[in-house]
PDB file of C-alpha atoms and ligand atoms in Angstrom:
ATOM      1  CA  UNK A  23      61.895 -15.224 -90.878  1.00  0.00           C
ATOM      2  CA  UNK A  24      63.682 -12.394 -89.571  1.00  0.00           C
ATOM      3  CA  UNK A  25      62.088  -9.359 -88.390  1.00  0.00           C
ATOM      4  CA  UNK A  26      62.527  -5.887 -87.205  1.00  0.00           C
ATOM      5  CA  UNK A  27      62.158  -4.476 -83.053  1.00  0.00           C
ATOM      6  CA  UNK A  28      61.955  -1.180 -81.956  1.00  0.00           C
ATOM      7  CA  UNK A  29      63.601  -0.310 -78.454  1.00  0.00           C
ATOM      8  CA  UNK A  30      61.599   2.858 -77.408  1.00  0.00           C
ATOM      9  CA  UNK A  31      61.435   4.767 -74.338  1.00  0.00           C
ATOM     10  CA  UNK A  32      62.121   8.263 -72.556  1.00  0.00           C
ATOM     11  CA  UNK A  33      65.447   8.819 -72.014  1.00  0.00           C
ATOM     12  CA  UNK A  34      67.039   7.500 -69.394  1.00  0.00           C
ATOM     13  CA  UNK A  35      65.483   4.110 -68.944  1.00  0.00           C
ATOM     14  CA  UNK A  36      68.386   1.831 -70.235  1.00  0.00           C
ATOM     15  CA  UNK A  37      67.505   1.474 -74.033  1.00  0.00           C
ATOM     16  CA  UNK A  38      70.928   1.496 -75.177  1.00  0.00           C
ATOM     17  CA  UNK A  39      71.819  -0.306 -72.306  1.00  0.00           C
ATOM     18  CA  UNK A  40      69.510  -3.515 -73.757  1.00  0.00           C
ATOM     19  CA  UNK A  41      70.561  -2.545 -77.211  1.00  0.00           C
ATOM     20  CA  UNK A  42      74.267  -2.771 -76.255  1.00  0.00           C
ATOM     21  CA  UNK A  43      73.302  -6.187 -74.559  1.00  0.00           C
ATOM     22  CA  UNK A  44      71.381  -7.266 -77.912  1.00  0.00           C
ATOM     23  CA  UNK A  45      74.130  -6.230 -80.621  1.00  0.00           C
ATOM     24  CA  UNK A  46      77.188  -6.252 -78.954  1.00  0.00           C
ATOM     25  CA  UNK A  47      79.768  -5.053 -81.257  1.00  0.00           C
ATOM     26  CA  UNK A  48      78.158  -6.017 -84.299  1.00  0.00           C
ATOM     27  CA  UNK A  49      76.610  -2.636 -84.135  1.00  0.00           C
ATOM     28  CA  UNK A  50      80.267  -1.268 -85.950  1.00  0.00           C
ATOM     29  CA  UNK A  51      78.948  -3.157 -89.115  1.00  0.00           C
ATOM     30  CA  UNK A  52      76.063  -0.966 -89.734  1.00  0.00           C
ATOM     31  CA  UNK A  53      77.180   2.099 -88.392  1.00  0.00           C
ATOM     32  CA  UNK A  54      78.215   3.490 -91.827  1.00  0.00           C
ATOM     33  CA  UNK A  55      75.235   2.292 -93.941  1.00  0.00           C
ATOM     34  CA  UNK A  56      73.429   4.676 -96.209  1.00  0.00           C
ATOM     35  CA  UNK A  57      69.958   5.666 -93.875  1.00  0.00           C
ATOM     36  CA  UNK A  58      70.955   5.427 -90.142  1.00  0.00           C
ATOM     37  CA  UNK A  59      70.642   8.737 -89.042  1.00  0.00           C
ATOM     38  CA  UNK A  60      72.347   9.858 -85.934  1.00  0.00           C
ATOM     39  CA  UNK A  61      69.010   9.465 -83.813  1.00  0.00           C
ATOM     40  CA  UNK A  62      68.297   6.055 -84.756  1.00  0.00           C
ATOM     41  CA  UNK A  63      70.920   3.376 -84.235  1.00  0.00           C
ATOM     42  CA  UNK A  64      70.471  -0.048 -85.975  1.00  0.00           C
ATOM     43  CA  UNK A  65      72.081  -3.131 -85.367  1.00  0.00           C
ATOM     44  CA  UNK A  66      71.593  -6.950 -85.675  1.00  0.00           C
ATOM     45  CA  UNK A  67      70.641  -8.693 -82.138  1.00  0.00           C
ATOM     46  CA  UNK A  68      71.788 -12.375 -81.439  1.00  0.00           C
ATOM     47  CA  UNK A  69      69.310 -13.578 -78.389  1.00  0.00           C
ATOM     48  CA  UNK A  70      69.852 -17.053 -78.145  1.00  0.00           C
ATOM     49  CA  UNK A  71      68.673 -18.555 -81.423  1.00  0.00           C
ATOM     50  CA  UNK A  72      67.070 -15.421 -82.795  1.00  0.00           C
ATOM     51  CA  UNK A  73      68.955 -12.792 -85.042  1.00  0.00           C
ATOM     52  CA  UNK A  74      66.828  -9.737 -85.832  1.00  0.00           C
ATOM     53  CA  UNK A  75      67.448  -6.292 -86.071  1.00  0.00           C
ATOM     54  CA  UNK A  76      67.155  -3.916 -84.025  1.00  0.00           C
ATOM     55  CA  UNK A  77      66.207   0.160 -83.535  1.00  0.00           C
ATOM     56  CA  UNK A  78      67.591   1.894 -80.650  1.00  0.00           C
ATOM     57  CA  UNK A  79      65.781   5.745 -80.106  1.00  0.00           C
ATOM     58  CA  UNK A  80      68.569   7.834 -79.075  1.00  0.00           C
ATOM     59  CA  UNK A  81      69.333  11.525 -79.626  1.00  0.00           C
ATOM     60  CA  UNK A  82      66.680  12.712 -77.237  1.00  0.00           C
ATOM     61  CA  UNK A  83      69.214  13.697 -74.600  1.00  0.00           C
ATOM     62  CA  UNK A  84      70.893  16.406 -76.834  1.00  0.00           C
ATOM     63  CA  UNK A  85      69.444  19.411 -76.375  1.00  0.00           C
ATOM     64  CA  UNK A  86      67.886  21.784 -79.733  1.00  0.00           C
ATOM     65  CA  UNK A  87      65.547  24.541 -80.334  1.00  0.00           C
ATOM     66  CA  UNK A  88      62.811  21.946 -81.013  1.00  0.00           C
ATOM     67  CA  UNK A  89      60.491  20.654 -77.749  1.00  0.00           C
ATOM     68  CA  UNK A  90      61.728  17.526 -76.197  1.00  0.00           C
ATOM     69  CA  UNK A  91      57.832  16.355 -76.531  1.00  0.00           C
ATOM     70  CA  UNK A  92      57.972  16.978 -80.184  1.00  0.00           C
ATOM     71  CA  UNK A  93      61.313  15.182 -81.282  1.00  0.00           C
ATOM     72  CA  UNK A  94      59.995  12.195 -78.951  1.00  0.00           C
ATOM     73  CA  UNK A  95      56.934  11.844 -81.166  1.00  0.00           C
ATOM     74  CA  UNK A  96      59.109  12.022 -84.448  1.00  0.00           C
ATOM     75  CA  UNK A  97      61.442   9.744 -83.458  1.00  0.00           C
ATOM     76  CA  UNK A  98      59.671   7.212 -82.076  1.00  0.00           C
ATOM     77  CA  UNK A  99      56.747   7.138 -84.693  1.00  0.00           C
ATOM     78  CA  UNK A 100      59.598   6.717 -87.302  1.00  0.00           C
ATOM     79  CA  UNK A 101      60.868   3.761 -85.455  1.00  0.00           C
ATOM     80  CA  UNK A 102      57.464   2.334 -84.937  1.00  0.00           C
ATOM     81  CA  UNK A 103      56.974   2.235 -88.558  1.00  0.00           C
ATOM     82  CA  UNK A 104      60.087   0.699 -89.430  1.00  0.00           C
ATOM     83  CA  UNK A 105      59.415  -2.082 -86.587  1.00  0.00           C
ATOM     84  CA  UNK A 106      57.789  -5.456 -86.670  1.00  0.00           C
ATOM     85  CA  UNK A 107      57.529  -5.453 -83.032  1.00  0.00           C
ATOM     86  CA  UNK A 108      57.860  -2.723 -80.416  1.00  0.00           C
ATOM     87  CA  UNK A 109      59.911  -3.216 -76.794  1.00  0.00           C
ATOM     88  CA  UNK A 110      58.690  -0.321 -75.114  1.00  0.00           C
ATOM     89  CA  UNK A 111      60.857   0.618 -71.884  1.00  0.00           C
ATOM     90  CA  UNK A 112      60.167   2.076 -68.603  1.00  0.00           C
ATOM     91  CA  UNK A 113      62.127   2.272 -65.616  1.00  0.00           C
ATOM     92  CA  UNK A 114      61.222   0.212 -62.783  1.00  0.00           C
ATOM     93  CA  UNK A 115      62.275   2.138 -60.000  1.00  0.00           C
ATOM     94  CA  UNK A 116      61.144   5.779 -61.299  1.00  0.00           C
ATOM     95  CA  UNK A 117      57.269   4.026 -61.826  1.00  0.00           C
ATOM     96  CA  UNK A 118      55.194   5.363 -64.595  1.00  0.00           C
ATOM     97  CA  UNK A 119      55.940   9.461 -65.523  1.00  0.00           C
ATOM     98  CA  UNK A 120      53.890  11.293 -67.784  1.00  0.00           C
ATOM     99  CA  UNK A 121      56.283  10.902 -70.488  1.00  0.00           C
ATOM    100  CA  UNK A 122      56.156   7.588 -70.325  1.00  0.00           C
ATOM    101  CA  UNK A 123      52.146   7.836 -70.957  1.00  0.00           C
ATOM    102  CA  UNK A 124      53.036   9.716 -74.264  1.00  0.00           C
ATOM    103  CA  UNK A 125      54.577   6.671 -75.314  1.00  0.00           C
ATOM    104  CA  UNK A 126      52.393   4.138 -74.188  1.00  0.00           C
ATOM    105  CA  UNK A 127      49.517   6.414 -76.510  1.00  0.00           C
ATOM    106  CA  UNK A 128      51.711   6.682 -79.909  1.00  0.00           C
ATOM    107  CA  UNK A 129      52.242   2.577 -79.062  1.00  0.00           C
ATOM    108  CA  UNK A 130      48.406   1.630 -78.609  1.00  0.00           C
ATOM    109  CA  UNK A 131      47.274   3.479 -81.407  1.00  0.00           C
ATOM    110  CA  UNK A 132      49.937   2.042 -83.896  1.00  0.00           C
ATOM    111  CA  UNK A 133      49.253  -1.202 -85.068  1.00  0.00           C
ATOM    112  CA  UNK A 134      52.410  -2.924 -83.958  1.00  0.00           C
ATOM    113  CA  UNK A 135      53.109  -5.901 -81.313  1.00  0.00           C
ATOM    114  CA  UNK A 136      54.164  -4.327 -78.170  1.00  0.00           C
ATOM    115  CA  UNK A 137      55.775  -5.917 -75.512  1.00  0.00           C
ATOM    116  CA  UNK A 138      55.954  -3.708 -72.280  1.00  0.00           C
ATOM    117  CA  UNK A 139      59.403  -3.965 -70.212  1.00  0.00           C
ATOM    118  CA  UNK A 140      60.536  -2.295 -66.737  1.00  0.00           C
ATOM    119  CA  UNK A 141      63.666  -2.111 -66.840  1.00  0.00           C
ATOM    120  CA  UNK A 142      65.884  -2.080 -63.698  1.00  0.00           C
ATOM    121  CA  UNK A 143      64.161  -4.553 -62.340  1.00  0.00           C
ATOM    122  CA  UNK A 144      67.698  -6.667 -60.601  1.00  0.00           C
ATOM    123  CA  UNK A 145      67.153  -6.841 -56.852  1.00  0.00           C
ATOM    124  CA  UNK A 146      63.760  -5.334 -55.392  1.00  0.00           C
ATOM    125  CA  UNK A 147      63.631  -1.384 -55.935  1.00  0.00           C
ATOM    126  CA  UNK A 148      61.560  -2.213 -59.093  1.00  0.00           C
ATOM    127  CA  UNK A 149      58.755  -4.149 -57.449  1.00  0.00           C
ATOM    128  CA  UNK A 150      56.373  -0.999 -56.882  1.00  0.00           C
ATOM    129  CA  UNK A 151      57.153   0.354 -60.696  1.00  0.00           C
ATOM    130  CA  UNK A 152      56.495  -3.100 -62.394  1.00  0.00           C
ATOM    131  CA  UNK A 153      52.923  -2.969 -60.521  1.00  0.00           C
ATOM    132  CA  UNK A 154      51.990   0.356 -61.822  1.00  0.00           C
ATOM    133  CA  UNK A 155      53.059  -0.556 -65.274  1.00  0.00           C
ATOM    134  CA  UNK A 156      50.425  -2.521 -65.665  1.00  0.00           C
ATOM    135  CA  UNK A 157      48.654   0.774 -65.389  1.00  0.00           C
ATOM    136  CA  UNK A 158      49.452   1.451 -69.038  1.00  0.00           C
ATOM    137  CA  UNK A 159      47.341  -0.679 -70.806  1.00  0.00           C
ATOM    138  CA  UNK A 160      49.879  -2.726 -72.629  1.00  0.00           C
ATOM    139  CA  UNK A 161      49.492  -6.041 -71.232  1.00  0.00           C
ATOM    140  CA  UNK A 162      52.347  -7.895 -68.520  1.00  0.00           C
ATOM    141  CA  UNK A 163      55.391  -6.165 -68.334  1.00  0.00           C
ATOM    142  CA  UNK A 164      58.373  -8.248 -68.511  1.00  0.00           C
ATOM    143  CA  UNK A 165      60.973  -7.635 -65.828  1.00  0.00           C
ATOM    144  CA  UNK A 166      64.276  -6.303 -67.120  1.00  0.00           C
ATOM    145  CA  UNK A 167      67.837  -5.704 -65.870  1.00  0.00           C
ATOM    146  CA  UNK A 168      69.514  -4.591 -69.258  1.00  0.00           C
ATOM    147  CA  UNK A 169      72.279  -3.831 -67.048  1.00  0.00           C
ATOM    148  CA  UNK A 170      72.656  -7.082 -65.281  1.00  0.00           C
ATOM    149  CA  UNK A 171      71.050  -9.029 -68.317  1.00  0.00           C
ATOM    150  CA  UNK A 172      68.104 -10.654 -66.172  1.00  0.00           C
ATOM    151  CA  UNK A 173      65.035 -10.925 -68.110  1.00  0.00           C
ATOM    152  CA  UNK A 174      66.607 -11.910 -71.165  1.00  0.00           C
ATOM    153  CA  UNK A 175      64.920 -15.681 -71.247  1.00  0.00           C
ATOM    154  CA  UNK A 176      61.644 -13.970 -70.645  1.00  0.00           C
ATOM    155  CA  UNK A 177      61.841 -11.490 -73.728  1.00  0.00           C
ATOM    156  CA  UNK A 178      63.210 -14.315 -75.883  1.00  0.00           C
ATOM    157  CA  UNK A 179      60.284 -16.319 -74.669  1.00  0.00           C
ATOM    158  CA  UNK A 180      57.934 -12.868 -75.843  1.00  0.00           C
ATOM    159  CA  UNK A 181      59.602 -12.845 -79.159  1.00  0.00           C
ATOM    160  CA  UNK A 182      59.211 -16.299 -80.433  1.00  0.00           C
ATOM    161  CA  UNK A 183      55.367 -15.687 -81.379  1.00  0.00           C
ATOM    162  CA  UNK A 184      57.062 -12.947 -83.928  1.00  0.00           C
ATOM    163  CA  UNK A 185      60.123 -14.675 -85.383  1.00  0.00           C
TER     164      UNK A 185
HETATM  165  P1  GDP B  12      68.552   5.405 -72.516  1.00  0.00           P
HETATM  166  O1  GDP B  12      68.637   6.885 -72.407  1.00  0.00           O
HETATM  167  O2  GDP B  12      67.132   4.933 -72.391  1.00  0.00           O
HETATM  168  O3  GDP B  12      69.243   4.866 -73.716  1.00  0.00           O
HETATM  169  O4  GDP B  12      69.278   4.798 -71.206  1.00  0.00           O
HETATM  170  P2  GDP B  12      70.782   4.264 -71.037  1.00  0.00           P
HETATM  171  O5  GDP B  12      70.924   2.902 -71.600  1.00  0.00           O
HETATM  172  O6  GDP B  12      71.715   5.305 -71.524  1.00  0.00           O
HETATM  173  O7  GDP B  12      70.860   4.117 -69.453  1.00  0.00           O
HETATM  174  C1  GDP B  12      70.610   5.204 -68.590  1.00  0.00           C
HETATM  175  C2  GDP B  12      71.220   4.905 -67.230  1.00  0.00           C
HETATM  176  O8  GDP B  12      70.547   3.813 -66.613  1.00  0.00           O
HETATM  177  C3  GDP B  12      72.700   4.520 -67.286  1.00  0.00           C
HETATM  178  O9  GDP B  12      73.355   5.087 -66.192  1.00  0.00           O
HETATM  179  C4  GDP B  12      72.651   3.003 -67.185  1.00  0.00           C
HETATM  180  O10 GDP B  12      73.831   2.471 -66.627  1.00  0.00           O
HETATM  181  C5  GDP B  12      71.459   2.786 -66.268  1.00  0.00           C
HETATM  182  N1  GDP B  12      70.829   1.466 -66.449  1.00  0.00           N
HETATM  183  C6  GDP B  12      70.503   0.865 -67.623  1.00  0.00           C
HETATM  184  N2  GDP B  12      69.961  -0.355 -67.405  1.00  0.00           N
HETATM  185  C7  GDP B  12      69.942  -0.525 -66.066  1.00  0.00           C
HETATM  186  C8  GDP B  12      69.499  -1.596 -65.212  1.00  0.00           C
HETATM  187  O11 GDP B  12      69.032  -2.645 -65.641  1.00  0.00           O
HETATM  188  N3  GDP B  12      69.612  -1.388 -63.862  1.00  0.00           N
HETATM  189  C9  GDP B  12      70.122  -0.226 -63.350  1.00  0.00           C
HETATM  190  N4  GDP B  12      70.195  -0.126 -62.016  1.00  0.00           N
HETATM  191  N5  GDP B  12      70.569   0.776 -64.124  1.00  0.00           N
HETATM  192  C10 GDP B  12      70.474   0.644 -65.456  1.00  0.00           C
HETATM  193 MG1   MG B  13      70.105   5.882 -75.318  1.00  0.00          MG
END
């Protein structure tokens, strides 16, 4: 069975970094399909033996009249719903923000599997954010380098349960 997983996050964190990782250039397939709007990239993610799709949140770094707060909710609740299963990011070295508590409420209340992840996690700057992260009330987070690709084993090993 295939399913559906949301990559959401405040900007900045390294969710297109991960989706990058996930879809590779694959992502050029779906590009042009009727539906993907400019603020929600899809694309279909090889990890190892899984293939499922997957939701990047972007557009929140462009600036508009409408609140940052306010196109984060949109977005991401629209992603949510599309989702089977949610990877919601943080960065490791920055800790937990506020924003990042936004998230973490729109995630709880939703119904969806959530699987917490600090990102840039490589080396030991992220040790003090993975700690607080736990803070957040969405179970262990994994640790992450999108960048470097560590932490890929342990998010396969987080998906299986779904697939
Ligand atoms: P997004 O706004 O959440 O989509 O974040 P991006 O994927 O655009 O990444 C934001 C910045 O963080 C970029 O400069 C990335 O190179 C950097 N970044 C992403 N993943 C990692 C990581 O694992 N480690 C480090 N050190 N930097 C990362
Ligand atoms: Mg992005």
């Amino acid at each position: 069975m295939s399913f559906t997983l949301a990559i959401v996050g405040r900007p900045n964190v390294g969710k297109s970094t991960l989706f990058n990782r996930l879809v590779g250039k694959r992502l050029a397939l779906v590009d042009d399909q009727p539906g993907v709007t400019r603020d929600l990239r899809e694309g279909e993610a090889r990890l190892a033996d899984l293939r499922f799709t997957v939701i990047d949140t972007a557009g929140l770094e462009e600036a508009t009249d409408e609140s940052l707060q306010g196109r984060m909710r949109k977005l991401t609740e629209r992603a949510v719903q599309m989702a089977d299963v949610c990877l919601f990011v943080i960065d490791a070295r920055a800790g937990v923000l506020p924003a990042d508590e936004v998230f973490a409420e729109i995630l709880r209340r939703s119904s969806r599997h959530v699987i917490l992840a600090a990102n840039k996690a490589e080396g030991r700057a992220g040790e003090a954010g993975l700690v607080e992260a736990y803070s957040l009330g969405l179970g262990e987070p994994l640790r992450l380098s999108a960048e470097h690709g560590e932490g890929m084993s342990e998010l396969l090993t987080a998906l299986h349960p779904i697939a």
